[in-house]
Amino acid sequence: MTKHSEARLESRILEAISTMIVTGAIKNPHLSPFTSITEVRLSVDNAYATVFVSTVMEKDLERSVKALSSASGFIQGRLGAILKTRNTPVLRFVADRSYQEGERINHLIDEALGKA
């Protein structure tokens, strides 16, 4: 698979899972409505996909990752119907803390400059 088609498949997976979250197709009370998918990385053989999850509130992040992980079979089934590929990648959801880390670094910079 070329880099271009791999990137397109990653983008389609990201869009499909994001749509499922926004439309409420994933019915789990622990899934925060402010959950977003920030990135999808496929393995070399496209058998696995690592899905990076972020939330606005840090306290909701772990609960949302667990909720998505428990619904991974349902999500994978829906992806199979949407993607129409021979094999649907097995999904692994991980927390993406880059937003919170960026906020922490900005706060440290502000403190160092005396703006805090």
Coordinates of N, CA, C and O in Angstrom, one line a residue:
M1 N 0.8 -1.2 0.0 CA 0.0 0.0 0.0 C 0.9 1.2 0.0 O 1.8 1.3 0.8
T2 N 0.6 2.2 -0.9 CA 1.4 3.4 -0.9 C 1.1 4.3 0.3 O 0.1 4.2 0.9
K3 N 2.0 5.2 0.5 CA 1.8 6.2 1.6 C 0.6 7.0 1.4 O -0.1 7.3 2.4
H4 N 0.3 7.3 0.2 CA -0.9 8.1 -0.1 C -2.2 7.4 0.3 O -3.1 7.9 0.9
S5 N -2.3 6.1 -0.2 CA -3.5 5.3 0.1 C -3.6 5.0 1.6 O -4.7 4.9 2.2
E6 N -2.4 4.8 2.3 CA -2.4 4.6 3.7 C -2.9 5.8 4.5 O -3.7 5.7 5.4
A7 N -2.5 7.0 4.1 CA -2.9 8.2 4.7 C -4.4 8.4 4.5 O -5.1 8.9 5.4
R8 N -4.9 8.1 3.3 CA -6.3 8.2 3.0 C -7.1 7.3 3.9 O -8.2 7.7 4.4
L9 N -6.7 6.0 4.1 CA -7.4 5.1 4.9 C -7.4 5.6 6.4 O -8.4 5.5 7.0
E10 N -6.3 6.1 6.8 CA -6.2 6.6 8.2 C -7.2 7.8 8.4 O -7.9 7.9 9.4
S11 N -7.3 8.6 7.4 CA -8.2 9.8 7.4 C -9.7 9.3 7.4 O -10.5 9.8 8.1
R12 N -10.0 8.3 6.6 CA -11.3 7.7 6.6 C -11.7 7.1 7.9 O -12.9 7.3 8.4
I13 N -10.8 6.4 8.6 CA -11.0 5.8 9.9 C -11.3 6.9 10.9 O -12.2 6.8 11.7
L14 N -10.4 7.9 10.9 CA -10.6 9.1 11.8 C -11.9 9.7 11.7 O -12.6 10.0 12.6
E15 N -12.3 10.0 10.4 CA -13.6 10.6 10.1 C -14.8 9.8 10.6 O -15.7 10.3 11.2
A16 N -14.7 8.5 10.3 CA -15.8 7.6 10.6 C -16.0 7.5 12.1 O -17.1 7.5 12.6
I17 N -14.9 7.3 12.9 CA -15.0 7.2 14.3 C -15.5 8.5 14.9 O -16.4 8.5 15.8
S18 N -15.0 9.6 14.4 CA -15.4 10.9 14.9 C -16.9 11.1 14.7 O -17.6 11.6 15.6
T19 N -17.4 10.7 13.5 CA -18.8 10.8 13.2 C -19.7 10.0 14.2 O -20.7 10.4 14.6
M20 N -19.2 8.8 14.5 CA -19.9 7.9 15.4 C -20.0 8.5 16.8 O -21.0 8.4 17.5
I21 N -18.9 9.2 17.2 CA -19.0 9.9 18.5 C -20.0 11.0 18.5 O -20.8 11.2 19.4
V22 N -19.9 11.9 17.5 CA -20.7 13.1 17.4 C -22.2 12.7 17.3 O -23.0 13.4 17.9
T23 N -22.5 11.7 16.5 CA -23.9 11.4 16.3 C -24.5 10.5 17.4 O -25.7 10.3 17.4
G24 N -23.7 10.1 18.3 CA -24.2 9.3 19.4 C -24.4 7.8 19.1 O -25.1 7.1 19.8
A25 N -23.8 7.4 18.0 CA -23.9 6.0 17.6 C -23.3 5.0 18.7 O -23.7 3.9 18.9
I26 N -22.2 5.5 19.4 CA -21.6 4.8 20.4 C -22.3 5.1 21.7 O -22.1 6.2 22.3
K27 N -23.1 4.2 22.2 CA -24.0 4.5 23.4 C -23.3 4.0 24.6 O -23.5 2.9 25.1
N28 N -22.4 4.8 25.2 CA -21.8 4.5 26.5 C -21.8 5.8 27.3 O -21.3 6.8 26.9
P29 N -22.4 5.7 28.5 CA -22.5 6.9 29.4 C -21.1 7.5 29.8 O -21.1 8.6 30.2
H30 N -20.1 6.7 29.7 CA -18.8 7.1 30.2 C -18.0 7.9 29.0 O -17.0 8.4 29.3
L31 N -18.6 7.8 27.8 CA -17.9 8.5 26.7 C -18.3 10.0 26.7 O -19.5 10.3 26.6
S32 N -17.4 10.8 26.9 CA -17.6 12.3 27.0 C -18.0 12.8 25.6 O -17.4 12.4 24.6
P33 N -19.0 13.7 25.6 CA -19.4 14.3 24.3 C -18.3 15.2 23.7 O -18.3 15.5 22.5
F34 N -17.3 15.5 24.5 CA -16.2 16.4 24.1 C -15.0 15.6 23.7 O -13.9 16.1 23.7
T35 N -15.2 14.3 23.4 CA -14.1 13.4 23.0 C -13.8 13.7 21.5 O -14.8 13.8 20.7
S36 N -12.6 13.7 21.1 CA -12.2 13.8 19.7 C -11.1 12.8 19.4 O -10.3 12.5 20.3
I37 N -11.1 12.4 18.2 CA -10.0 11.6 17.7 C -9.0 12.5 17.0 O -9.3 13.2 16.1
T38 N -7.8 12.4 17.5 CA -6.7 13.4 17.0 C -5.9 12.8 15.9 O -5.4 13.5 15.0
E39 N -5.7 11.4 15.9 CA -4.8 10.8 14.9 C -5.1 9.3 14.9 O -5.5 8.7 15.8
V40 N -4.9 8.7 13.7 CA -5.0 7.3 13.5 C -3.7 6.9 12.8 O -3.2 7.5 11.9
R41 N -3.0 5.8 13.4 CA -1.8 5.3 12.8 C -2.0 3.8 12.5 O -2.3 3.0 13.4
L42 N -1.9 3.4 11.2 CA -2.0 2.1 10.8 C -0.7 1.3 10.9 O 0.4 1.9 10.7
S43 N -0.7 0.0 11.2 CA 0.5 -0.8 11.2 C 0.9 -1.0 9.8 O 0.1 -0.7 8.8
V44 N 2.1 -1.5 9.6 CA 2.6 -1.7 8.2 C 1.7 -2.6 7.4 O 1.5 -2.3 6.2
D45 N 1.1 -3.6 8.0 CA 0.3 -4.5 7.2 C -1.2 -4.2 7.3 O -2.1 -4.9 6.8
N46 N -1.5 -3.0 7.9 CA -2.9 -2.5 8.0 C -3.8 -3.4 8.8 O -5.0 -3.3 8.8
A47 N -3.2 -4.3 9.6 CA -4.0 -5.2 10.5 C -4.4 -4.5 11.8 O -5.4 -4.9 12.4
Y48 N -3.7 -3.5 12.2 CA -4.0 -2.8 13.4 C -4.0 -1.3 13.2 O -3.2 -0.8 12.4
A49 N -4.8 -0.6 14.0 CA -4.9 0.8 13.9 C -4.8 1.3 15.4 O -5.6 0.9 16.2
T50 N -3.9 2.2 15.6 CA -3.8 2.9 16.9 C -4.6 4.2 16.8 O -4.2 5.0 15.9
V51 N -5.6 4.4 17.6 CA -6.4 5.6 17.5 C -6.1 6.4 18.8 O -6.3 6.0 19.9
F52 N -5.7 7.7 18.5 CA -5.4 8.6 19.6 C -6.6 9.4 20.0 O -7.2 10.1 19.1
V53 N -6.9 9.4 21.2 CA -8.2 10.1 21.8 C -7.8 11.2 22.7 O -6.9 11.1 23.5
S54 N -8.5 12.3 22.5 CA -8.3 13.5 23.3 C -9.6 14.0 23.8 O -10.7 13.8 23.2
T55 N -9.6 14.7 25.0 CA -10.8 15.3 25.5 C -10.4 16.7 26.0 O -9.3 17.0 26.3
V56 N -11.4 17.5 26.2 CA -11.2 18.9 26.7 C -10.8 18.8 28.2 O -9.8 19.5 28.6
M57 N -11.5 18.0 28.9 CA -11.2 17.8 30.4 C -10.4 16.6 30.6 O -10.7 15.5 30.2
E58 N -9.3 16.8 31.4 CA -8.3 15.7 31.7 C -9.0 14.6 32.4 O -8.7 13.4 32.1
K59 N -10.0 14.9 33.3 CA -10.6 13.8 34.1 C -11.5 12.9 33.2 O -11.7 11.8 33.6
D60 N -11.9 13.4 32.0 CA -12.8 12.5 31.2 C -11.9 11.7 30.2 O -12.5 10.7 29.6
L61 N -10.7 11.9 30.1 CA -9.8 11.2 29.1 C -9.8 9.7 29.3 O -10.1 8.9 28.4
E62 N -9.4 9.3 30.5 CA -9.3 7.8 30.7 C -10.6 7.1 30.6 O -10.7 6.0 30.1
R63 N -11.7 7.7 31.1 CA -13.0 7.1 31.0 C -13.4 7.0 29.5 O -14.0 6.0 29.1
S64 N -13.1 8.0 28.7 CA -13.5 8.0 27.3 C -12.7 6.9 26.6 O -13.2 6.2 25.7
V65 N -11.4 6.8 26.9 CA -10.6 5.8 26.3 C -11.1 4.4 26.6 O -11.2 3.5 25.7
K66 N -11.5 4.2 27.9 CA -12.0 2.9 28.3 C -13.4 2.6 27.6 O -13.6 1.5 27.2
A67 N -14.2 3.6 27.5 CA -15.5 3.5 26.8 C -15.3 3.1 25.4 O -16.0 2.2 24.8
L68 N -14.4 3.7 24.7 CA -14.1 3.4 23.3 C -13.5 2.0 23.1 O -13.8 1.3 22.2
S69 N -12.6 1.7 24.1 CA -12.0 0.3 24.0 C -13.1 -0.7 24.2 O -13.0 -1.8 23.5
S70 N -14.0 -0.5 25.1 CA -15.1 -1.5 25.3 C -16.0 -1.6 24.1 O -16.6 -2.7 23.9
A71 N -16.1 -0.5 23.3 CA -17.0 -0.5 22.2 C -16.2 -0.8 20.9 O -16.7 -0.7 19.8
S72 N -15.0 -1.3 21.0 CA -14.1 -1.4 19.8 C -14.7 -2.4 18.8 O -14.5 -2.3 17.6
G73 N -15.3 -3.5 19.3 CA -15.9 -4.5 18.4 C -17.0 -3.9 17.6 O -17.1 -4.1 16.4
F74 N -17.9 -3.1 18.2 CA -19.0 -2.4 17.5 C -18.4 -1.4 16.5 O -18.9 -1.4 15.4
I75 N -17.4 -0.6 16.9 CA -16.8 0.4 16.1 C -16.2 -0.3 14.9 O -16.3 0.1 13.7
Q76 N -15.5 -1.4 15.1 CA -14.8 -2.1 14.0 C -15.8 -2.7 13.0 O -15.6 -2.6 11.8
G77 N -16.9 -3.2 13.5 CA -18.0 -3.7 12.7 C -18.6 -2.6 11.8 O -18.8 -2.8 10.6
R78 N -18.8 -1.4 12.4 CA -19.3 -0.3 11.6 C -18.3 0.2 10.6 O -18.6 0.6 9.5
L79 N -17.0 0.2 11.0 CA -15.9 0.6 10.1 C -15.9 -0.3 8.9 O -15.6 0.1 7.7
G80 N -16.1 -1.6 9.1 CA -16.1 -2.6 8.0 C -17.1 -2.3 7.0 O -16.9 -2.4 5.8
A81 N -18.3 -1.9 7.4 CA -19.4 -1.5 6.5 C -19.0 -0.2 5.8 O -19.4 0.0 4.6
I82 N -18.4 0.7 6.4 CA -18.1 2.1 5.9 C -16.9 2.0 4.9 O -17.0 2.5 3.8
L83 N -15.8 1.3 5.3 CA -14.6 1.3 4.5 C -14.7 0.3 3.3 O -14.0 0.6 2.3
K84 N -15.4 -0.7 3.5 CA -15.5 -1.7 2.4 C -14.2 -2.3 2.0 O -13.9 -2.4 0.8
T85 N -13.3 -2.5 2.9 CA -12.0 -3.1 2.6 C -12.1 -4.6 2.9 O -13.0 -5.0 3.6
R86 N -11.1 -5.3 2.4 CA -11.1 -6.7 2.6 C -11.0 -7.1 4.1 O -11.7 -7.9 4.6
N87 N -10.1 -6.4 4.8 CA -9.9 -6.6 6.3 C -10.0 -5.3 7.0 O -9.5 -4.3 6.5
T88 N -10.7 -5.3 8.1 CA -10.9 -4.1 8.9 C -9.8 -4.1 10.0 O -9.7 -5.2 10.7
P89 N -9.0 -3.1 10.2 CA -8.0 -3.1 11.2 C -8.6 -3.3 12.6 O -9.6 -2.8 12.9
V90 N -7.8 -4.0 13.5 CA -8.2 -4.1 14.9 C -7.8 -2.8 15.5 O -6.7 -2.3 15.3
L91 N -8.7 -2.2 16.3 CA -8.5 -0.9 16.9 C -7.9 -1.0 18.3 O -8.3 -1.8 19.1
R92 N -7.0 -0.1 18.5 CA -6.5 0.1 19.9 C -6.5 1.6 20.2 O -6.0 2.4 19.5
F93 N -7.2 1.9 21.3 CA -7.4 3.3 21.6 C -6.4 3.7 22.7 O -6.3 3.0 23.7
V94 N -5.8 4.8 22.5 CA -4.8 5.3 23.5 C -5.1 6.8 23.8 O -5.6 7.5 22.9
A95 N -4.7 7.3 25.0 CA -4.9 8.7 25.4 C -3.9 9.6 24.7 O -2.7 9.2 24.7
D96 N -4.4 10.7 24.2 CA -3.5 11.7 23.6 C -3.5 12.9 24.5 O -4.4 13.6 24.6
R97 N -2.4 13.1 25.2 CA -2.3 14.1 26.2 C -1.5 15.3 25.6 O -1.0 16.2 26.4
S98 N -1.4 15.5 24.4 CA -0.6 16.5 23.8 C -1.2 17.9 24.1 O -0.5 18.9 24.3
Y99 N -2.5 18.0 24.1 CA -3.2 19.3 24.4 C -2.8 19.7 25.9 O -2.4 20.9 26.1
Q100 N -3.0 18.8 26.8 CA -2.7 19.1 28.2 C -1.2 19.4 28.4 O -0.9 20.3 29.2
E101 N -0.4 18.7 27.7 CA 1.1 19.0 27.8 C 1.4 20.3 27.3 O 2.2 21.1 27.8
G102 N 0.8 20.7 26.2 CA 1.0 22.0 25.6 C 0.5 23.1 26.5 O 1.2 24.2 26.7
E103 N -0.6 22.9 27.2 CA -1.1 23.9 28.2 C -0.1 24.1 29.3 O 0.1 25.2 29.8
R104 N 0.4 22.9 29.8 CA 1.4 23.0 30.9 C 2.7 23.7 30.5 O 3.2 24.6 31.3
I105 N 3.1 23.5 29.3 CA 4.3 24.2 28.8 C 4.1 25.7 28.7 O 4.9 26.5 29.0
N106 N 2.9 26.0 28.1 CA 2.5 27.5 28.0 C 2.5 28.1 29.4 O 3.0 29.3 29.6
H107 N 2.0 27.4 30.4 CA 1.9 28.0 31.8 C 3.3 28.2 32.3 O 3.6 29.2 32.9
L108 N 4.2 27.2 32.1 CA 5.6 27.3 32.5 C 6.3 28.5 31.9 O 7.1 29.3 32.5
I109 N 6.1 28.7 30.6 CA 6.7 29.9 29.9 C 6.1 31.2 30.4 O 6.9 32.1 30.6
D110 N 4.8 31.2 30.7 CA 4.2 32.4 31.2 C 4.8 32.7 32.6 O 5.1 33.9 33.0
E111 N 5.0 31.7 33.4 CA 5.6 31.9 34.7 C 7.1 32.4 34.6 O 7.5 33.3 35.4
A112 N 7.8 31.9 33.7 CA 9.2 32.3 33.5 C 9.3 33.7 33.0 O 10.2 34.4 33.4
L113 N 8.3 34.1 32.2 CA 8.3 35.5 31.8 C 7.7 36.5 32.7 O 7.6 37.7 32.5
G114 N 7.1 36.0 33.8 CA 6.5 36.8 34.8 C 5.1 37.2 34.5 O 4.6 38.2 35.0
K115 N 4.4 36.5 33.6 CA 3.1 36.9 33.2 C 2.0 36.2 34.0 O 0.8 36.6 33.9
A116 N 2.4 35.3 34.8 CA 1.3 34.5 35.6 C 0.9 35.1 36.8 O 1.3 36.0 37.4

